mmCIF file with all atom_site columns, C-alpha atoms in Angstrom:
data_model
loop_
_atom_site.group_PDB
_atom_site.id
_atom_site.type_symbol
_atom_site.label_atom_id
_atom_site.label_alt_id
_atom_site.label_comp_id
_atom_site.label_asym_id
_atom_site.label_entity_id
_atom_site.label_seq_id
_atom_site.pdbx_PDB_ins_code
_atom_site.Cartn_x
_atom_site.Cartn_y
_atom_site.Cartn_z
_atom_site.occupancy
_atom_site.B_iso_or_equiv
_atom_site.pdbx_formal_charge
_atom_site.auth_seq_id
_atom_site.auth_comp_id
_atom_site.auth_asym_id
_atom_site.auth_atom_id
_atom_site.pdbx_PDB_model_num
ATOM 1  C CA . MET B 1 1  ? -46.521 -16.230 -102.404 1.00 52.00 ? 116 MET B CA 1
ATOM 2  C CA . SER B 1 2  ? -43.338 -17.524 -100.957 1.00 54.00 ? 117 SER B CA 1
ATOM 3  C CA . THR B 1 3  ? -42.209 -16.764 -97.438  1.00 54.00 ? 118 THR B CA 1
ATOM 4  C CA . PHE B 1 4  ? -39.371 -14.381 -98.575  1.00 55.00 ? 119 PHE B CA 1
ATOM 5  C CA . GLU B 1 5  ? -41.754 -12.509 -100.610 1.00 62.00 ? 120 GLU B CA 1
ATOM 6  C CA . LEU B 1 6  ? -44.097 -12.025 -97.672  1.00 61.00 ? 121 LEU B CA 1
ATOM 7  C CA . TYR B 1 7  ? -41.383 -10.668 -95.492  1.00 69.00 ? 122 TYR B CA 1
ATOM 8  C CA . ARG B 1 8  ? -39.743 -8.495  -98.123  1.00 75.00 ? 123 ARG B CA 1
ATOM 9  C CA . ARG B 1 9  ? -43.158 -6.940  -98.893  1.00 76.00 ? 124 ARG B CA 1
ATOM 10 C CA . SER B 1 10 ? -43.706 -6.084  -95.163  1.00 78.00 ? 125 SER B CA 1
ATOM 11 C CA . THR B 1 11 ? -42.954 -2.532  -94.192  1.00 79.00 ? 126 THR B CA 1
ATOM 12 C CA . ILE B 1 12 ? -39.716 -3.599  -92.518  1.00 79.00 ? 127 ILE B CA 1
ATOM 13 C CA . GLY B 1 13 ? -38.558 -5.628  -95.535  1.00 83.00 ? 128 GLY B CA 1
ATOM 14 C CA . MET B 1 14 ? -39.249 -2.650  -97.904  1.00 86.00 ? 129 MET B CA 1
ATOM 15 C CA . CYS B 1 15 ? -37.354 -0.296  -95.534  1.00 86.00 ? 130 CYS B CA 1
ATOM 16 C CA . LEU B 1 16 ? -34.419 -2.677  -95.481  1.00 88.00 ? 131 LEU B CA 1
ATOM 17 C CA . THR B 1 17 ? -34.372 -3.134  -99.160  1.00 91.00 ? 132 THR B CA 1
ATOM 18 C CA . GLU B 1 18 ? -34.514 0.659   -99.553  1.00 91.00 ? 133 GLU B CA 1
ATOM 19 C CA . THR B 1 19 ? -31.714 1.284   -97.063  1.00 91.00 ? 134 THR B CA 1
ATOM 20 C CA . LEU B 1 20 ? -29.458 -1.358  -98.580  1.00 93.00 ? 135 LEU B CA 1
ATOM 21 C CA . ASP B 1 21 ? -30.061 0.103   -101.953 1.00 94.00 ? 136 ASP B CA 1
ATOM 22 C CA . GLU B 1 22 ? -29.136 3.542   -100.729 1.00 93.00 ? 137 GLU B CA 1
ATOM 23 C CA . MET B 1 23 ? -25.962 2.249   -99.013  1.00 93.00 ? 138 MET B CA 1
ATOM 24 C CA . VAL B 1 24 ? -24.947 0.394   -102.345 1.00 95.00 ? 139 VAL B CA 1
ATOM 25 C CA . SER B 1 25 ? -25.661 3.615   -104.364 1.00 95.00 ? 140 SER B CA 1
ATOM 26 C CA . ASN B 1 26 ? -23.420 5.776   -102.136 1.00 94.00 ? 141 ASN B CA 1
ATOM 27 C CA . GLY B 1 27 ? -20.587 3.155   -101.955 1.00 93.00 ? 142 GLY B CA 1
ATOM 28 C CA . THR B 1 28 ? -21.067 2.449   -98.215  1.00 91.00 ? 143 THR B CA 1
ATOM 29 C CA . LEU B 1 29 ? -21.898 -1.276  -98.954  1.00 91.00 ? 144 LEU B CA 1
ATOM 30 C CA . ASN B 1 30 ? -20.990 -3.668  -101.725 1.00 92.00 ? 145 ASN B CA 1
ATOM 31 C CA . PRO B 1 31 ? -23.724 -5.205  -103.661 1.00 94.00 ? 146 PRO B CA 1
ATOM 32 C CA . GLU B 1 32 ? -22.692 -8.724  -102.704 1.00 93.00 ? 147 GLU B CA 1
ATOM 33 C CA . LEU B 1 33 ? -22.900 -7.911  -99.045  1.00 91.00 ? 148 LEU B CA 1
ATOM 34 C CA . ALA B 1 34 ? -26.285 -6.365  -99.556  1.00 91.00 ? 149 ALA B CA 1
ATOM 35 C CA . ILE B 1 35 ? -27.636 -9.590  -101.080 1.00 90.00 ? 150 ILE B CA 1
ATOM 36 C CA . GLN B 1 36 ? -26.346 -11.627 -98.211  1.00 88.00 ? 151 GLN B CA 1
ATOM 37 C CA . VAL B 1 37 ? -28.094 -9.275  -95.760  1.00 87.00 ? 152 VAL B CA 1
ATOM 38 C CA . LEU B 1 38 ? -31.493 -9.810  -97.756  1.00 86.00 ? 153 LEU B CA 1
ATOM 39 C CA . VAL B 1 39 ? -30.802 -13.634 -97.713  1.00 84.00 ? 154 VAL B CA 1
ATOM 40 C CA . GLN B 1 40 ? -30.300 -13.711 -93.936  1.00 81.00 ? 155 GLN B CA 1
ATOM 41 C CA . PHE B 1 41 ? -33.269 -11.452 -93.385  1.00 81.00 ? 156 PHE B CA 1
ATOM 42 C CA . ASP B 1 42 ? -35.300 -14.232 -95.424  1.00 78.00 ? 157 ASP B CA 1
ATOM 43 C CA . LYS B 1 43 ? -34.135 -16.909 -92.945  1.00 76.00 ? 158 LYS B CA 1
ATOM 44 C CA . GLY B 1 44 ? -34.059 -14.748 -89.802  1.00 69.00 ? 159 GLY B CA 1
ATOM 45 C CA . HIS B 1 45 ? -36.101 -15.078 -86.522  1.00 71.00 ? 160 HIS B CA 1
ATOM 46 C CA . LEU B 1 46 ? -37.235 -11.681 -85.924  1.00 73.00 ? 161 LEU B CA 1
ATOM 47 C CA . HIS B 1 47 ? -39.164 -11.806 -82.458  1.00 78.00 ? 162 HIS B CA 1
ATOM 48 C CA . THR B 1 48 ? -40.443 -8.359  -82.261  1.00 83.00 ? 163 THR B CA 1
ATOM 49 C CA . TYR B 1 49 ? -40.373 -5.097  -84.136  1.00 81.00 ? 164 TYR B CA 1
ATOM 50 C CA . ARG B 1 50 ? -41.901 -1.606  -83.704  1.00 87.00 ? 165 ARG B CA 1
ATOM 51 C CA . PHE B 1 51 ? -41.903 1.590   -85.506  1.00 86.00 ? 166 PHE B CA 1
ATOM 52 C CA . CYS B 1 52 ? -42.738 4.664   -83.249  1.00 88.00 ? 167 CYS B CA 1
ATOM 53 C CA . ASP B 1 53 ? -41.756 8.347   -83.699  1.00 86.00 ? 168 ASP B CA 1
ATOM 54 C CA . ASN B 1 54 ? -39.684 7.498   -86.637  1.00 83.00 ? 169 ASN B CA 1
ATOM 55 C CA . VAL B 1 55 ? -37.613 5.084   -84.537  1.00 87.00 ? 170 VAL B CA 1
ATOM 56 C CA . TRP B 1 56 ? -37.331 1.416   -85.348  1.00 85.00 ? 171 TRP B CA 1
ATOM 57 C CA . THR B 1 57 ? -36.863 -1.262  -82.515  1.00 90.00 ? 172 THR B CA 1
ATOM 58 C CA . PHE B 1 58 ? -35.950 -4.837  -83.410  1.00 87.00 ? 173 PHE B CA 1
ATOM 59 C CA . ILE B 1 59 ? -35.631 -7.647  -81.068  1.00 87.00 ? 174 ILE B CA 1
ATOM 60 C CA . LEU B 1 60 ? -33.911 -10.673 -82.338  1.00 85.00 ? 175 LEU B CA 1
ATOM 61 C CA . ARG B 1 61 ? -33.721 -14.180 -80.790  1.00 84.00 ? 176 ARG B CA 1
ATOM 62 C CA . ASP B 1 62 ? -30.903 -16.636 -81.177  1.00 83.00 ? 177 ASP B CA 1
ATOM 63 C CA . ALA B 1 63 ? -28.943 -14.324 -83.586  1.00 82.00 ? 178 ALA B CA 1
ATOM 64 C CA . THR B 1 64 ? -25.654 -14.979 -85.122  1.00 82.00 ? 179 THR B CA 1
ATOM 65 C CA . PHE B 1 65 ? -23.100 -12.253 -85.887  1.00 82.00 ? 180 PHE B CA 1
ATOM 66 C CA . LYS B 1 66 ? -20.312 -13.117 -88.447  1.00 80.00 ? 181 LYS B CA 1
ATOM 67 C CA . ASN B 1 67 ? -17.390 -11.521 -90.068  1.00 79.00 ? 182 ASN B CA 1
ATOM 68 C CA . GLU B 1 68 ? -14.290 -12.796 -91.612  1.00 82.00 ? 183 GLU B CA 1
ATOM 69 C CA . GLU B 1 69 ? -12.479 -13.649 -88.443  1.00 89.00 ? 184 GLU B CA 1
ATOM 70 C CA . CYS B 1 70 ? -15.259 -14.935 -86.103  1.00 89.00 ? 185 CYS B CA 1
ATOM 71 C CA . GLN B 1 71 ? -18.818 -15.873 -85.296  1.00 90.00 ? 186 GLN B CA 1
ATOM 72 C CA . GLU B 1 72 ? -20.796 -15.009 -82.249  1.00 89.00 ? 187 GLU B CA 1
ATOM 73 C CA . ASN B 1 73 ? -24.197 -16.556 -81.100  1.00 89.00 ? 188 ASN B CA 1
ATOM 74 C CA . VAL B 1 74 ? -26.294 -14.101 -79.146  1.00 88.00 ? 189 VAL B CA 1
ATOM 75 C CA . GLY B 1 75 ? -29.431 -15.215 -77.220  1.00 89.00 ? 190 GLY B CA 1
ATOM 76 C CA . ARG B 1 76 ? -31.315 -11.926 -77.332  1.00 89.00 ? 191 ARG B CA 1
ATOM 77 C CA . VAL B 1 77 ? -30.343 -8.660  -79.306  1.00 88.00 ? 192 VAL B CA 1
ATOM 78 C CA . LYS B 1 78 ? -32.105 -5.342  -79.222  1.00 91.00 ? 193 LYS B CA 1
ATOM 79 C CA . ILE B 1 79 ? -31.406 -3.034  -82.157  1.00 89.00 ? 194 ILE B CA 1
ATOM 80 C CA . VAL B 1 80 ? -32.683 0.678   -82.167  1.00 91.00 ? 195 VAL B CA 1
ATOM 81 C CA . ALA B 1 81 ? -32.467 2.633   -85.462  1.00 86.00 ? 196 ALA B CA 1
ATOM 82 C CA . CYS B 1 82 ? -33.643 5.931   -86.874  1.00 84.00 ? 197 CYS B CA 1
ATOM 83 C CA . ASP B 1 83 ? -33.670 7.658   -90.211  1.00 77.00 ? 198 ASP B CA 1
ATOM 84 C CA . SER B 1 84 ? -30.219 9.619   -90.406  1.00 73.00 ? 199 SER B CA 1
ATOM 85 C CA . LYS B 1 85 ? -31.942 12.177  -92.629  1.00 75.00 ? 200 LYS B CA 1
ATOM 86 C CA . LEU B 1 86 ? -34.069 13.215  -89.570  1.00 73.00 ? 201 LEU B CA 1
ATOM 87 C CA . LEU B 1 87 ? -30.929 13.527  -87.386  1.00 71.00 ? 202 LEU B CA 1
ATOM 88 C CA . ALA B 1 88 ? -29.412 15.896  -89.902  1.00 69.00 ? 203 ALA B CA 1
ATOM 89 C CA . GLN B 1 89 ? -32.297 18.235  -89.655  1.00 66.00 ? 204 GLN B CA 1
ATOM 90 C CA . SER B 1 90 ? -31.905 18.959  -85.881  1.00 55.00 ? 205 SER B CA 1
#
């Protein structure tokens, strides 16, 4: 099994793939960008991740954020995310 298969078959990899598929289906994200996200996920350096009470917390080290105009290197990034369907139920 290759490294990317190991990461993509993890809980976080399957959730990422499911979320990207949903975003492509509803037109929020184009398919090419979704593929780029998965490629970066395969190469990424995720330091820590947690899932507690339906909330994901990701800590990235030496992350690079890019868009068409610029690129920003960040030493440490903390991302907190939850399922938007749960928010709609409140």
